[in-house]
mmCIF file of C-alpha atoms and ligand atoms in Angstrom:
data_model
loop_
_atom_site.group_PDB
_atom_site.id
_atom_site.type_symbol
_atom_site.label_atom_id
_atom_site.label_comp_id
_atom_site.label_asym_id
_atom_site.label_seq_id
_atom_site.Cartn_x
_atom_site.Cartn_y
_atom_site.Cartn_z
ATOM 1 C CA UNK F 947 -18.402 12.584 -7.844
ATOM 2 C CA UNK F 948 -21.144 15.196 -7.250
ATOM 3 C CA UNK F 949 -23.742 12.410 -6.937
ATOM 4 C CA UNK F 950 -21.524 9.982 -5.014
ATOM 5 C CA UNK F 951 -22.360 9.137 -1.379
ATOM 6 C CA UNK F 952 -19.901 6.354 -0.467
ATOM 7 C CA UNK F 953 -16.507 6.774 -2.134
ATOM 8 C CA UNK F 954 -13.514 4.451 -1.967
ATOM 9 C CA UNK F 955 -10.035 4.756 -3.459
ATOM 10 C CA UNK F 956 -8.085 1.564 -4.247
ATOM 11 C CA UNK F 957 -4.361 2.327 -4.504
ATOM 12 C CA UNK F 958 -1.315 0.410 -5.725
ATOM 13 C CA UNK F 959 2.398 0.948 -6.225
ATOM 14 C CA UNK F 960 1.833 3.595 -8.916
ATOM 15 C CA UNK F 961 0.602 5.958 -6.174
ATOM 16 C CA UNK F 962 4.058 5.925 -4.565
ATOM 17 C CA UNK F 963 6.118 5.811 -7.776
ATOM 18 C CA UNK F 964 6.712 9.585 -7.733
ATOM 19 C CA UNK F 965 7.979 9.258 -4.150
ATOM 20 C CA UNK F 966 10.827 7.047 -5.385
ATOM 21 C CA UNK F 967 9.354 3.698 -4.308
ATOM 22 C CA UNK F 968 9.961 1.160 -7.144
ATOM 23 C CA UNK F 969 6.740 -0.430 -8.418
ATOM 24 C CA UNK F 970 6.447 -4.201 -8.845
ATOM 25 C CA UNK F 971 5.777 -5.002 -12.426
ATOM 26 C CA UNK F 972 5.868 -2.109 -14.837
ATOM 27 C CA UNK F 973 9.024 -0.924 -16.768
ATOM 28 C CA UNK F 974 11.438 -0.279 -13.937
ATOM 29 C CA UNK F 975 9.396 -2.479 -11.631
ATOM 30 C CA UNK F 976 11.218 -3.885 -8.676
ATOM 31 C CA UNK F 977 10.340 -7.435 -9.435
ATOM 32 C CA UNK F 978 11.500 -7.527 -13.020
ATOM 33 C CA UNK F 979 14.576 -9.418 -11.920
ATOM 34 C CA UNK F 980 13.159 -10.959 -8.781
ATOM 35 C CA UNK F 981 10.447 -13.585 -8.709
ATOM 36 C CA UNK F 982 8.007 -12.124 -6.164
ATOM 37 C CA UNK F 983 6.911 -15.514 -4.944
ATOM 38 C CA UNK F 984 10.544 -16.250 -4.109
ATOM 39 C CA UNK F 985 10.579 -13.457 -1.574
ATOM 40 C CA UNK F 986 7.065 -12.446 -0.419
ATOM 41 C CA UNK F 987 5.713 -15.811 0.782
ATOM 42 C CA UNK F 988 5.789 -17.688 4.129
ATOM 43 C CA UNK F 989 7.551 -20.535 2.322
ATOM 44 C CA UNK F 990 10.350 -18.246 1.110
ATOM 45 C CA UNK F 991 10.793 -16.883 4.642
ATOM 46 C CA UNK F 992 10.890 -20.378 6.137
ATOM 47 C CA UNK F 993 13.463 -21.452 3.515
ATOM 48 C CA UNK F 994 15.689 -18.344 3.648
ATOM 49 C CA UNK F 995 14.746 -15.738 6.287
ATOM 50 C CA UNK F 996 18.145 -14.060 5.776
ATOM 51 C CA UNK F 997 17.416 -13.252 2.097
ATOM 52 C CA UNK F 998 13.807 -12.214 2.755
ATOM 53 C CA UNK F 999 14.916 -9.889 5.560
ATOM 54 C CA UNK F 1000 17.560 -8.364 3.269
ATOM 55 C CA UNK F 1001 14.789 -7.764 0.703
ATOM 56 C CA UNK F 1002 12.578 -5.994 3.258
ATOM 57 C CA UNK F 1003 15.567 -4.117 4.637
ATOM 58 C CA UNK F 1004 16.029 -2.732 1.100
ATOM 59 C CA UNK F 1005 12.300 -1.820 0.904
ATOM 60 C CA UNK F 1006 12.482 -0.159 4.372
ATOM 61 C CA UNK F 1007 15.537 1.837 3.341
ATOM 62 C CA UNK F 1008 13.726 3.072 0.221
ATOM 63 C CA UNK F 1009 10.567 3.923 2.156
ATOM 64 C CA UNK F 1010 12.442 5.707 4.969
ATOM 65 C CA UNK F 1011 13.953 8.044 2.372
ATOM 66 C CA UNK F 1012 10.569 8.647 0.685
ATOM 67 C CA UNK F 1013 7.978 11.405 1.302
ATOM 68 C CA UNK F 1014 4.314 11.548 0.265
ATOM 69 C CA UNK F 1015 3.750 13.047 -3.209
ATOM 70 C CA UNK F 1016 0.926 15.255 -4.538
ATOM 71 C CA UNK F 1017 -1.285 12.226 -5.201
ATOM 72 C CA UNK F 1018 -1.015 11.091 -1.562
ATOM 73 C CA UNK F 1019 -1.858 14.650 -0.493
ATOM 74 C CA UNK F 1020 -4.991 14.887 -2.661
ATOM 75 C CA UNK F 1021 -6.300 11.557 -1.362
ATOM 76 C CA UNK F 1022 -5.598 12.737 2.201
ATOM 77 C CA UNK F 1023 -7.489 15.964 1.462
ATOM 78 C CA UNK F 1024 -10.495 13.976 0.164
ATOM 79 C CA UNK F 1025 -10.720 12.223 3.528
ATOM 80 C CA UNK F 1026 -11.281 15.555 5.286
ATOM 81 C CA UNK F 1027 -15.086 16.005 5.448
ATOM 82 C CA UNK F 1028 -14.996 19.772 4.888
ATOM 83 C CA UNK F 1029 -12.944 19.393 1.691
ATOM 84 C CA UNK F 1030 -14.798 16.254 0.515
ATOM 85 C CA UNK F 1031 -18.076 18.190 0.620
ATOM 86 C CA UNK F 1032 -16.697 20.612 -1.986
ATOM 87 C CA UNK F 1033 -16.134 17.908 -4.630
ATOM 88 C CA UNK F 1034 -18.804 15.449 -3.432
ATOM 89 C CA UNK F 1035 -21.588 17.391 -1.687
ATOM 90 C CA UNK F 1036 -23.656 14.208 -1.094
ATOM 91 C CA UNK F 1037 -20.734 12.199 0.295
ATOM 92 C CA UNK F 1038 -21.358 10.305 3.528
ATOM 93 C CA UNK F 1039 -18.119 8.304 3.643
ATOM 94 C CA UNK F 1040 -14.646 8.230 2.087
ATOM 95 C CA UNK F 1041 -12.089 5.449 2.504
ATOM 96 C CA UNK F 1042 -8.662 4.630 1.044
ATOM 97 C CA UNK F 1043 -7.937 0.905 0.593
ATOM 98 C CA UNK F 1044 -4.213 0.651 -0.154
ATOM 99 C CA UNK F 1045 -2.130 -2.302 -1.284
ATOM 100 C CA UNK F 1046 0.965 -0.262 -0.437
ATOM 101 C CA UNK F 1047 2.918 -1.060 2.698
ATOM 102 C CA UNK F 1048 5.106 2.107 2.677
ATOM 103 C CA UNK F 1049 2.909 4.122 5.064
ATOM 104 C CA UNK F 1050 3.076 7.247 2.850
ATOM 105 C CA UNK F 1051 -0.706 7.681 2.742
ATOM 106 C CA UNK F 1052 -0.884 7.723 6.558
ATOM 107 C CA UNK F 1053 2.033 10.155 6.642
ATOM 108 C CA UNK F 1054 0.228 12.473 4.179
ATOM 109 C CA UNK F 1055 -2.970 12.371 6.260
ATOM 110 C CA UNK F 1056 -1.156 12.940 9.565
ATOM 111 C CA UNK F 1057 0.634 16.015 8.284
ATOM 112 C CA UNK F 1058 -2.593 17.368 6.728
ATOM 113 C CA UNK F 1059 -4.487 16.819 10.019
ATOM 114 C CA UNK F 1060 -1.736 18.631 11.915
ATOM 115 C CA UNK F 1061 -1.998 21.498 9.439
ATOM 116 C CA UNK F 1062 -5.828 21.689 9.409
ATOM 117 C CA UNK F 1063 -6.616 20.383 12.967
ATOM 118 C CA UNK F 1064 -9.637 18.803 11.196
ATOM 119 C CA UNK F 1065 -9.940 15.943 13.672
ATOM 120 C CA UNK F 1066 -13.582 16.303 14.626
ATOM 121 C CA UNK F 1067 -16.001 15.320 11.811
ATOM 122 C CA UNK F 1068 -19.645 16.461 11.487
ATOM 123 C CA UNK F 1069 -22.276 13.763 12.266
ATOM 124 C CA UNK F 1070 -22.334 10.737 9.899
ATOM 125 C CA UNK F 1071 -19.050 11.534 8.123
ATOM 126 C CA UNK F 1072 -16.112 9.129 8.825
ATOM 127 C CA UNK F 1073 -13.257 10.190 11.139
ATOM 128 C CA UNK F 1074 -10.277 10.811 8.790
ATOM 129 C CA UNK F 1075 -7.721 8.567 10.628
ATOM 130 C CA UNK F 1076 -9.920 5.495 10.233
ATOM 131 C CA UNK F 1077 -10.316 6.193 6.532
ATOM 132 C CA UNK F 1078 -7.102 4.341 5.570
ATOM 133 C CA UNK F 1079 -7.209 0.542 5.228
ATOM 134 C CA UNK F 1080 -3.725 -1.011 4.762
ATOM 135 C CA UNK F 1081 -4.872 -4.377 3.437
ATOM 136 C CA UNK F 1082 -1.353 -5.786 2.808
ATOM 137 C CA UNK F 1083 0.140 -4.680 6.098
ATOM 138 C CA UNK F 1084 2.875 -2.197 6.989
ATOM 139 C CA UNK F 1085 6.564 -2.364 6.099
ATOM 140 C CA UNK F 1086 7.617 -0.856 9.439
ATOM 141 C CA UNK F 1087 5.653 -3.337 11.535
ATOM 142 C CA UNK F 1088 7.803 -6.126 12.989
ATOM 143 C CA UNK F 1089 5.787 -9.200 13.952
ATOM 144 C CA UNK F 1090 6.812 -12.214 16.065
ATOM 145 C CA UNK F 1091 6.600 -15.612 14.363
ATOM 146 C CA UNK F 1092 5.716 -17.210 17.738
ATOM 147 C CA UNK F 1093 3.745 -14.980 20.152
ATOM 148 C CA UNK F 1094 2.245 -12.722 17.499
ATOM 149 C CA UNK F 1095 3.273 -9.459 19.147
ATOM 150 C CA UNK F 1096 3.705 -6.693 16.595
ATOM 151 C CA UNK F 1097 5.503 -3.340 17.017
ATOM 152 C CA UNK F 1098 6.173 -0.490 14.603
ATOM 153 C CA UNK F 1099 9.947 0.046 14.284
ATOM 154 C CA UNK F 1100 11.252 2.698 11.883
ATOM 155 C CA UNK F 1101 14.938 2.279 12.764
ATOM 156 C CA UNK F 1102 17.198 2.290 9.632
ATOM 157 C CA UNK F 1103 18.501 -1.215 10.439
ATOM 158 C CA UNK F 1104 16.513 -3.576 12.651
ATOM 159 C CA UNK F 1105 19.718 -5.373 13.644
ATOM 160 C CA UNK F 1106 23.475 -4.832 13.075
ATOM 161 C CA UNK F 1107 23.603 -7.706 10.554
ATOM 162 C CA UNK F 1108 21.127 -5.941 8.248
ATOM 163 C CA UNK F 1109 23.012 -2.648 8.310
ATOM 164 C CA UNK F 1110 25.724 -4.573 6.410
ATOM 165 C CA UNK F 1111 23.216 -5.703 3.800
ATOM 166 C CA UNK F 1112 22.557 -2.408 2.117
ATOM 167 C CA UNK F 1113 23.779 -3.361 -1.328
ATOM 168 C CA UNK F 1114 22.139 -6.807 -1.507
ATOM 169 C CA UNK F 1115 19.292 -5.314 -3.533
ATOM 170 C CA UNK F 1116 20.747 -1.929 -4.413
ATOM 171 C CA UNK F 1117 20.543 -2.232 -8.167
ATOM 172 C CA UNK F 1118 17.822 -4.717 -8.911
ATOM 173 C CA UNK F 1119 19.387 -5.721 -12.211
ATOM 174 C CA UNK F 1120 21.503 -8.211 -10.246
ATOM 175 C CA UNK F 1121 19.407 -7.969 -7.138
ATOM 176 C CA UNK F 1122 20.025 -10.656 -4.600
ATOM 177 C CA UNK F 1123 23.340 -11.670 -6.115
ATOM 178 C CA UNK F 1124 25.203 -9.878 -3.310
ATOM 179 C CA UNK F 1125 23.194 -11.765 -0.702
ATOM 180 C CA UNK F 1126 24.988 -12.160 2.631
ATOM 181 C CA UNK F 1127 24.200 -15.201 4.789
ATOM 182 C CA UNK F 1128 22.905 -13.862 8.129
ATOM 183 C CA UNK F 1129 22.485 -16.577 10.795
ATOM 184 C CA UNK F 1130 18.916 -16.663 12.188
ATOM 185 C CA UNK F 1131 20.188 -15.701 15.640
ATOM 186 C CA UNK F 1132 21.397 -12.372 14.151
ATOM 187 C CA UNK F 1133 18.106 -11.589 12.361
ATOM 188 C CA UNK F 1134 15.381 -9.349 13.920
ATOM 189 C CA UNK F 1135 13.981 -10.984 17.061
ATOM 190 C CA UNK F 1136 10.721 -10.503 18.952
ATOM 191 C CA UNK F 1137 11.109 -7.952 21.766
ATOM 192 C CA UNK F 1138 8.591 -9.933 23.889
ATOM 193 C CA UNK F 1139 9.729 -13.564 23.588
ATOM 194 C CA UNK F 1140 12.966 -13.398 21.599
ATOM 195 C CA UNK F 1141 11.682 -15.634 18.783
ATOM 196 C CA UNK F 1142 12.457 -14.860 15.109
ATOM 197 C CA UNK F 1143 10.502 -11.829 13.887
ATOM 198 C CA UNK F 1144 9.100 -11.252 10.399
ATOM 199 C CA UNK F 1145 7.990 -8.128 8.458
ATOM 200 C CA UNK F 1146 4.369 -7.180 9.406
ATOM 201 C CA UNK F 1147 3.184 -7.512 5.797
ATOM 202 C CA UNK F 1148 0.727 -9.881 4.064
ATOM 203 C CA UNK F 1149 2.534 -12.409 1.914
ATOM 204 C CA UNK F 1150 1.174 -14.315 -1.082
ATOM 205 C CA UNK F 1151 -1.013 -17.136 0.179
ATOM 206 C CA UNK F 1152 -1.896 -15.197 3.340
ATOM 207 C CA UNK F 1153 -5.276 -13.596 4.031
ATOM 208 C CA UNK F 1154 -5.243 -9.816 3.599
ATOM 209 C CA UNK F 1155 -6.037 -7.620 6.635
ATOM 210 C CA UNK F 1156 -9.427 -6.016 7.317
ATOM 211 C CA UNK F 1157 -11.280 -8.151 4.710
ATOM 212 C CA UNK F 1158 -14.621 -7.848 6.565
ATOM 213 C CA UNK F 1159 -14.400 -4.053 6.602
ATOM 214 C CA UNK F 1160 -13.233 -4.047 2.963
ATOM 215 C CA UNK F 1161 -16.100 -6.269 1.793
ATOM 216 C CA UNK F 1162 -18.531 -3.965 3.611
ATOM 217 C CA UNK F 1163 -16.970 -0.873 1.974
ATOM 218 C CA UNK F 1164 -16.972 -2.421 -1.531
ATOM 219 C CA UNK F 1165 -20.598 -3.453 -1.099
ATOM 220 C CA UNK F 1166 -21.641 0.052 0.040
ATOM 221 C CA UNK F 1167 -19.544 2.077 -2.449
ATOM 222 C CA UNK F 1168 -21.160 3.922 -5.361
ATOM 223 C CA UNK F 1169 -17.833 5.298 -6.604
ATOM 224 C CA UNK F 1170 -14.351 3.691 -6.715
ATOM 225 C CA UNK F 1171 -11.188 5.504 -7.833
ATOM 226 C CA UNK F 1172 -8.566 2.938 -8.869
ATOM 227 C CA UNK F 1173 -5.161 4.657 -8.607
ATOM 228 C CA UNK F 1174 -1.822 3.255 -9.838
ATOM 229 C CA UNK F 1175 -2.482 -0.461 -9.745
ATOM 230 C CA UNK F 1176 -1.989 -3.147 -12.417
ATOM 231 C CA UNK F 1177 -4.908 -5.068 -10.845
ATOM 232 C CA UNK F 1178 -2.944 -8.320 -11.052
ATOM 233 C CA UNK F 1179 -3.127 -9.367 -7.403
ATOM 234 C CA UNK F 1180 -6.377 -10.549 -5.800
ATOM 235 C CA UNK F 1181 -8.537 -9.966 -3.905
ATOM 236 C CA UNK F 1182 -7.689 -6.250 -4.540
ATOM 237 C CA UNK F 1183 -8.075 -6.812 -8.295
ATOM 238 C CA UNK F 1184 -11.753 -7.755 -7.761
ATOM 239 C CA UNK F 1185 -12.918 -4.602 -5.923
ATOM 240 C CA UNK F 1186 -13.651 -2.445 -9.000
ATOM 241 C CA UNK F 1187 -15.880 -5.102 -10.574
ATOM 242 C CA UNK F 1188 -17.434 -5.561 -7.131
ATOM 243 C CA UNK F 1189 -18.502 -1.889 -7.108
ATOM 244 C CA UNK F 1190 -19.579 -2.025 -10.764
ATOM 245 C CA UNK F 1191 -21.750 -5.094 -10.110
ATOM 246 C CA UNK F 1192 -24.103 -3.148 -7.840
ATOM 247 C CA UNK F 1193 -24.305 -0.094 -10.115
ATOM 248 C CA UNK F 1194 -21.362 1.883 -8.728
ATOM 249 C CA UNK F 1195 -19.063 3.979 -10.940
ATOM 250 C CA UNK F 1196 -15.404 3.100 -11.656
ATOM 251 C CA UNK F 1197 -12.696 5.685 -12.400
ATOM 252 C CA UNK F 1198 -9.151 4.533 -13.286
ATOM 253 C CA UNK F 1199 -5.963 6.590 -12.881
ATOM 254 C CA UNK F 1200 -2.932 4.957 -14.538
ATOM 255 C CA UNK F 1201 -0.010 5.833 -16.802
ATOM 256 C CA UNK F 1202 -0.660 2.655 -18.785
ATOM 257 C CA UNK F 1203 -3.807 0.835 -19.913
ATOM 258 C CA UNK F 1204 -4.741 -1.740 -17.213
ATOM 259 C CA UNK F 1205 -6.957 -4.817 -17.279
ATOM 260 C CA UNK F 1206 -9.978 -2.901 -15.924
ATOM 261 C CA UNK F 1207 -10.175 -0.037 -18.463
ATOM 262 C CA UNK F 1208 -12.912 -1.431 -20.662
ATOM 263 C CA UNK F 1209 -15.388 -1.750 -17.785
ATOM 264 C CA UNK F 1210 -14.464 1.608 -16.299
ATOM 265 C CA UNK F 1211 -16.790 4.624 -16.525
ATOM 266 C CA UNK F 1212 -13.861 7.055 -16.491
ATOM 267 C CA UNK F 1213 -10.209 6.467 -17.491
ATOM 268 C CA UNK F 1214 -7.639 9.153 -16.609
ATOM 269 C CA UNK F 1215 -4.428 8.242 -18.439
ATOM 270 C CA UNK F 1216 -1.390 9.943 -16.920
ATOM 271 C CA UNK F 1217 0.712 10.231 -13.793
ATOM 272 C CA UNK F 1218 -1.602 10.271 -10.765
ATOM 273 C CA UNK F 1219 0.626 12.858 -9.033
ATOM 274 C CA UNK F 1220 -0.295 15.336 -11.798
ATOM 275 C CA UNK F 1221 -3.791 14.169 -12.802
ATOM 276 C CA UNK F 1222 -5.304 14.105 -9.275
ATOM 277 C CA UNK F 1223 -4.221 17.667 -8.319
ATOM 278 C CA UNK F 1224 -5.591 18.946 -11.660
ATOM 279 C CA UNK F 1225 -8.887 17.152 -11.044
ATOM 280 C CA UNK F 1226 -9.239 18.114 -7.344
ATOM 281 C CA UNK F 1227 -7.563 21.540 -7.012
HETATM 282 C C1 BV8 Y 856 0.365 -12.957 -8.349
HETATM 283 C C2 BV8 Y 856 -1.141 -13.151 -8.193
HETATM 284 C C3 BV8 Y 856 -1.698 -13.980 -9.319
HETATM 285 N N1 BV8 Y 856 -1.398 -13.839 -6.895
HETATM 286 C C4 BV8 Y 856 -2.514 -13.521 -6.182
HETATM 287 O O1 BV8 Y 856 -3.338 -12.698 -6.533
HETATM 288 C C5 BV8 Y 856 -2.661 -14.268 -4.889
HETATM 289 C C6 BV8 Y 856 -3.777 -15.344 -5.026
HETATM 290 C C7 BV8 Y 856 -3.352 -16.299 -6.023
HETATM 291 C C8 BV8 Y 856 -2.428 -17.247 -5.880
HETATM 292 N N2 BV8 Y 856 -2.327 -17.949 -7.045
HETATM 293 C C9 BV8 Y 856 -3.171 -17.430 -7.922
HETATM 294 C C10 BV8 Y 856 -3.419 -17.786 -9.235
HETATM 295 C C11 BV8 Y 856 -4.371 -17.076 -9.916
HETATM 296 C C12 BV8 Y 856 -5.063 -16.007 -9.264
HETATM 297 C C13 BV8 Y 856 -4.778 -15.644 -7.932
HETATM 298 C C14 BV8 Y 856 -3.840 -16.376 -7.288
HETATM 299 N N3 BV8 Y 856 -3.151 -13.384 -3.854
HETATM 300 C C15 BV8 Y 856 -2.845 -13.688 -2.568
HETATM 301 O O2 BV8 Y 856 -2.117 -14.602 -2.228
HETATM 302 C C16 BV8 Y 856 -3.514 -12.791 -1.544
HETATM 303 C C17 BV8 Y 856 -2.466 -11.923 -0.805
HETATM 304 C C18 BV8 Y 856 -1.799 -11.032 -1.786
HETATM 305 C C19 BV8 Y 856 -0.934 -10.010 -1.024
HETATM 306 C C20 BV8 Y 856 0.539 -10.235 -1.311
HETATM 307 N N4 BV8 Y 856 1.311 -9.114 -0.782
HETATM 308 C C21 BV8 Y 856 1.579 -8.008 -1.471
HETATM 309 N N5 BV8 Y 856 2.254 -6.964 -0.913
HETATM 310 C C22 BV8 Y 856 2.715 -7.048 0.472
HETATM 311 C C23 BV8 Y 856 4.066 -7.665 0.526
HETATM 312 C C24 BV8 Y 856 5.107 -6.873 -0.229
HETATM 313 O O3 BV8 Y 856 4.768 -5.812 -0.789
HETATM 314 O O4 BV8 Y 856 6.253 -7.309 -0.212
HETATM 315 S S1 BV8 Y 856 1.015 -7.898 -3.095
HETATM 316 C C25 BV8 Y 856 1.915 -6.590 -3.825
HETATM 317 O O5 BV8 Y 856 1.855 -6.837 -5.216
HETATM 318 C C26 BV8 Y 856 0.847 -6.019 -5.801
HETATM 319 C C27 BV8 Y 856 1.535 -5.142 -6.796
HETATM 320 O O6 BV8 Y 856 0.543 -4.613 -7.632
HETATM 321 P P1 BV8 Y 856 0.492 -3.020 -7.821
HETATM 322 O O7 BV8 Y 856 0.524 -2.344 -6.511
HETATM 323 O O8 BV8 Y 856 -0.644 -2.760 -8.723
HETATM 324 O O9 BV8 Y 856 1.909 -2.678 -8.518
HETATM 325 P P2 BV8 Y 856 2.358 -2.969 -10.041
HETATM 326 O O10 BV8 Y 856 3.800 -2.612 -10.120
HETATM 327 O O11 BV8 Y 856 1.912 -4.309 -10.475
HETATM 328 O O12 BV8 Y 856 1.514 -1.909 -10.914
HETATM 329 C C28 BV8 Y 856 1.769 -0.530 -10.759
HETATM 330 C C29 BV8 Y 856 0.759 0.144 -11.655
HETATM 331 O O13 BV8 Y 856 0.892 1.542 -11.467
HETATM 332 C C30 BV8 Y 856 0.976 2.172 -12.721
HETATM 333 N N6 BV8 Y 856 1.778 3.390 -12.509
HETATM 334 C C31 BV8 Y 856 3.133 3.474 -12.353
HETATM 335 N N7 BV8 Y 856 3.484 4.779 -12.092
HETATM 336 C C32 BV8 Y 856 2.310 5.496 -12.058
HETATM 337 C C33 BV8 Y 856 1.986 6.875 -11.812
HETATM 338 N N8 BV8 Y 856 2.920 7.786 -11.553
HETATM 339 N N9 BV8 Y 856 0.680 7.249 -11.839
HETATM 340 C C34 BV8 Y 856 -0.313 6.335 -12.116
HETATM 341 N N10 BV8 Y 856 -0.068 4.996 -12.351
HETATM 342 C C35 BV8 Y 856 1.226 4.605 -12.314
HETATM 343 C C36 BV8 Y 856 1.588 1.149 -13.664
HETATM 344 O O14 BV8 Y 856 1.195 1.388 -14.995
HETATM 345 C C37 BV8 Y 856 0.991 -0.158 -13.129
HETATM 346 O O15 BV8 Y 856 -0.275 -0.425 -13.738
HETATM 347 C C38 BV8 Y 856 0.236 -5.171 -4.698
HETATM 348 O O16 BV8 Y 856 -0.935 -5.802 -4.249
HETATM 349 C C39 BV8 Y 856 1.322 -5.211 -3.629
HETATM 350 O O17 BV8 Y 856 0.806 -5.006 -2.348
HETATM 351 N N11 BV8 Y 856 -4.147 -13.594 -0.529
HETATM 352 C C40 BV8 Y 856 -5.225 -14.338 -0.843
HETATM 353 O O18 BV8 Y 856 -5.686 -14.408 -1.966
HETATM 354 O O19 BV8 Y 856 -5.740 -14.977 0.250
HETATM 355 C C41 BV8 Y 856 -6.966 -15.724 0.033
HETATM 356 C C42 BV8 Y 856 -8.105 -14.797 0.390
HETATM 357 C C43 BV8 Y 856 -8.636 -13.962 -0.553
HETATM 358 C C44 BV8 Y 856 -9.738 -13.151 -0.208
HETATM 359 C C45 BV8 Y 856 -10.267 -13.156 1.062
HETATM 360 C C46 BV8 Y 856 -9.692 -14.013 2.000
HETATM 361 C C47 BV8 Y 856 -8.594 -14.830 1.654
HETATM 362 ZN ZN1 ZN Y 857 7.279 -13.153 20.396
#
């Protein structure tokens, strides 16, 4: 870290695990009983928008009740130039590339900025707010399937029909079995043109957001911290090897061994919400 100039963090569901957001694949992963491709794809939405909206209603409900944890806070702190300088005196840029759609990293940074009023950055160091790249979209964005308009909406239920769907996915052992059939006319609609709306997230088979910026960051990075991801979904799963290829260092933070460990320079086994605060007090 002391030698690093351009630092990126790649985060996955493990970063938000301690905030009560179920992960996807490990032990109590959300998708143990649900085939992800049956819910997070344009095809699934076209075939059964009612079920897919009930799934994202469940995810929104979980995320609305969640708060950033210590790992989110440390990563937010690292994006503040004055603090970054302490752990990486040669740092010129710091970015978080997150696969998470829960918005907890932005929430952590906003509350830290309020607390530290550290909005203005010295010359050449990135403005904190722009340091978060949500490559798979945002759970609370509602996007029109026709006109493309997209608004953030954090209301507990986007439409009356969904407020009755709370237990469709409550206990994921038999998730989906309590599915209620919501007619399309009663599903979330676009506020501009009234067409059917969809969650503002990137589904499998869709191109992730900000890929040009991400490719530029991966190319420039000389240090990547890979936090709480199983590295099973691409292109995110290729970023660490991308940094390694041009001589950058790779550090992994995970409770379990992940596919990238052998080519990592540093492996920190443990819960990121305890390991990161110990490492960056
Ligand atoms: C399943 C996989 C094989 N599929 C893909 O990779 C596909 C491509 C593909 C299709 N078929 C293939 C066949 C072979 C190879 C690839 C493919 N990818 C795509 O379709 C992508 C789009 C993928 C995005 C899909 N949307 C998501 N999310 C948003 C929606 C939603 O969330 O509903 S993906 C979603 O799943 C992934 C889940 O992985 P993780 O976050 O890592 O979570 P997981 O539970 O798996 O792991 C948690 C880890 O944390 C650890 N952990 C737990 N607790 C803690 C703790 N406390 N501390 C530390 N660690 C912890 C655990 O040990 C574990 O290791 C995340 O990316 C997450 O965002 N698009 C694309 O490729 O477009 C072209 C392209 C490419 C490049 C440039 C231009 C165009
Ligand atoms: Zn519209």
